[in-house]
Amino acid sequence: MTIQRILLALVVLLAAGLAGSFYMNWKTLGQLRTVKAFVESSVFADAVAACERAQSTTPFKWTGGKQTAVIGVSSVKLNKDTIIPSYTLVADSVFCDYDPIKKKADIGSNFLERETF
């Protein structure tokens, strides 16, 4: 009888631990989505301006583009101890990667031909 009570208590503790872990994961992911949305909205205007000013054989026209899309924070590269985000915009099949740290935009016309950060 004692072993059954101990096993029941362990199962209850395990269930409570799993429930707590899933709840914390859900809360953390919600906060992460909020922070990502805030960062992307604060970088958007700078990214559009830098992409339209960037010199390239294929011009990037966000304001006059027929098909425009925001890919958002698309890739992150670990450079020693620094995390460098890349913000990507697409206008009429022309990709523009914007680095918010360097305030620099790189334009590529094809996803497979783009230079990776």
GROMACS .gro file of C-alpha atoms in nm:
model
  117
    1MET     CA    1   0.000   0.000   0.000
    2THR     CA    2   0.285   0.241   0.077
    3ILE     CA    3   0.449   0.178  -0.261
    4GLN     CA    4   0.121   0.254  -0.437
    5ARG     CA    5   0.089   0.587  -0.253
    6ILE     CA    6   0.449   0.679  -0.336
    7LEU     CA    7   0.398   0.592  -0.704
    8LEU     CA    8   0.072   0.788  -0.714
    9ALA     CA    9   0.244   1.091  -0.559
   10LEU     CA   10   0.527   1.065  -0.815
   11VAL     CA   11   0.278   1.047  -1.105
   12VAL     CA   12   0.090   1.351  -0.969
   13LEU     CA   13   0.417   1.543  -0.930
   14LEU     CA   14   0.526   1.443  -1.280
   15ALA     CA   15   0.193   1.558  -1.426
   16ALA     CA   16   0.211   1.888  -1.238
   17GLY     CA   17   0.570   1.940  -1.357
   18LEU     CA   18   0.477   1.872  -1.719
   19ALA     CA   19   0.176   2.103  -1.698
   20GLY     CA   20   0.391   2.378  -1.547
   21SER     CA   21   0.657   2.329  -1.812
   22PHE     CA   22   0.405   2.351  -2.100
   23TYR     CA   23   0.249   2.662  -1.945
   24MET     CA   24   0.587   2.838  -1.911
   25ASN     CA   25   0.676   2.742  -2.269
   26TRP     CA   26   0.345   2.884  -2.394
   27LYS     CA   27   0.398   3.212  -2.203
   28THR     CA   28   0.759   3.245  -2.322
   29LEU     CA   29   0.667   3.185  -2.687
   30GLY     CA   30   0.393   3.448  -2.662
   31GLN     CA   31   0.641   3.702  -2.525
   32LEU     CA   32   0.893   3.609  -2.794
   33ARG     CA   33   0.636   3.665  -3.070
   34THR     CA   34   0.554   4.005  -2.919
   35VAL     CA   35   0.919   4.109  -2.905
   36LYS     CA   36   0.980   3.986  -3.262
   37ALA     CA   37   0.680   4.184  -3.391
   38PHE     CA   38   0.800   4.496  -3.209
   39VAL     CA   39   1.154   4.464  -3.348
   40GLU     CA   40   1.028   4.401  -3.701
   41SER     CA   41   0.796   4.702  -3.693
   42SER     CA   42   1.068   4.931  -3.559
   43VAL     CA   43   1.314   4.821  -3.831
   44PHE     CA   44   1.069   4.827  -4.124
   45ALA     CA   45   1.095   5.196  -4.222
   46ASP     CA   46   1.475   5.194  -4.207
   47ALA     CA   47   1.487   4.871  -4.410
   48VAL     CA   48   1.265   5.009  -4.687
   49ALA     CA   49   1.467   5.330  -4.710
   50ALA     CA   50   1.801   5.147  -4.717
   51CYS     CA   51   1.680   4.893  -4.974
   52GLU     CA   52   1.554   5.164  -5.208
   53ARG     CA   53   1.885   5.355  -5.180
   54ALA     CA   54   2.104   5.047  -5.236
   55GLN     CA   55   2.292   5.036  -5.566
   56SER     CA   56   2.214   4.731  -5.778
   57THR     CA   57   2.157   4.622  -6.136
   58THR     CA   58   1.804   4.520  -6.033
   59PRO     CA   59   1.642   4.817  -5.860
   60PHE     CA   60   1.436   4.762  -5.547
   61LYS     CA   61   1.105   4.954  -5.567
   62TRP     CA   62   0.896   4.901  -5.254
   63THR     CA   63   0.669   5.203  -5.296
   64GLY     CA   64   0.592   5.136  -5.662
   65GLY     CA   65   0.607   4.757  -5.642
   66LYS     CA   66   0.320   4.541  -5.762
   67GLN     CA   67   0.397   4.245  -5.536
   68THR     CA   68   0.561   4.327  -5.205
   69ALA     CA   69   0.613   4.110  -4.900
   70VAL     CA   70   0.790   4.126  -4.568
   71ILE     CA   71   0.976   3.809  -4.480
   72GLY     CA   72   1.097   3.966  -4.156
   73VAL     CA   73   1.387   3.855  -3.944
   74SER     CA   74   1.502   3.575  -4.170
   75SER     CA   75   1.839   3.462  -4.045
   76VAL     CA   76   2.070   3.504  -3.754
   77LYS     CA   77   2.443   3.446  -3.760
   78LEU     CA   78   2.658   3.403  -3.455
   79ASN     CA   79   2.970   3.614  -3.499
   80LYS     CA   80   3.190   3.526  -3.202
   81ASP     CA   81   2.977   3.661  -2.914
   82THR     CA   82   2.745   3.883  -3.119
   83ILE     CA   83   2.413   3.787  -3.276
   84ILE     CA   84   2.352   3.963  -3.609
   85PRO     CA   85   1.992   3.969  -3.739
   86SER     CA   86   1.895   4.001  -4.106
   87TYR     CA   87   1.566   4.161  -4.209
   88THR     CA   88   1.439   4.059  -4.555
   89LEU     CA   89   1.196   4.237  -4.787
   90VAL     CA   90   1.073   4.125  -5.132
   91ALA     CA   91   0.941   4.359  -5.401
   92ASP     CA   92   0.859   4.225  -5.748
   93SER     CA   93   1.080   3.915  -5.698
   94VAL     CA   94   1.379   4.126  -5.587
   95PHE     CA   95   1.508   4.028  -5.243
   96CYS     CA   96   1.669   4.282  -5.012
   97ASP     CA   97   1.851   4.181  -4.695
   98TYR     CA   98   1.890   4.461  -4.442
   99ASP     CA   99   2.134   4.452  -4.152
  100PRO     CA  100   1.991   4.678  -3.877
  101ILE     CA  101   2.324   4.690  -3.691
  102LYS     CA  102   2.533   4.813  -3.987
  103LYS     CA  103   2.235   4.995  -4.148
  104LYS     CA  104   2.333   4.831  -4.478
  105ALA     CA  105   2.116   4.671  -4.746
  106ASP     CA  106   2.216   4.401  -4.996
  107ILE     CA  107   1.998   4.328  -5.299
  108GLY     CA  108   1.966   3.995  -5.481
  109SER     CA  109   1.718   3.892  -5.749
  110ASN     CA  110   1.698   3.520  -5.674
  111PHE     CA  111   1.673   3.350  -5.335
  112LEU     CA  112   1.926   3.082  -5.434
  113GLU     CA  113   2.176   3.336  -5.571
  114ARG     CA  114   2.167   3.570  -5.271
  115GLU     CA  115   2.473   3.617  -5.059
  116THR     CA  116   2.424   3.466  -4.715
  117PHE     CA  117   2.519   3.663  -4.409
   0.00000   0.00000   0.00000
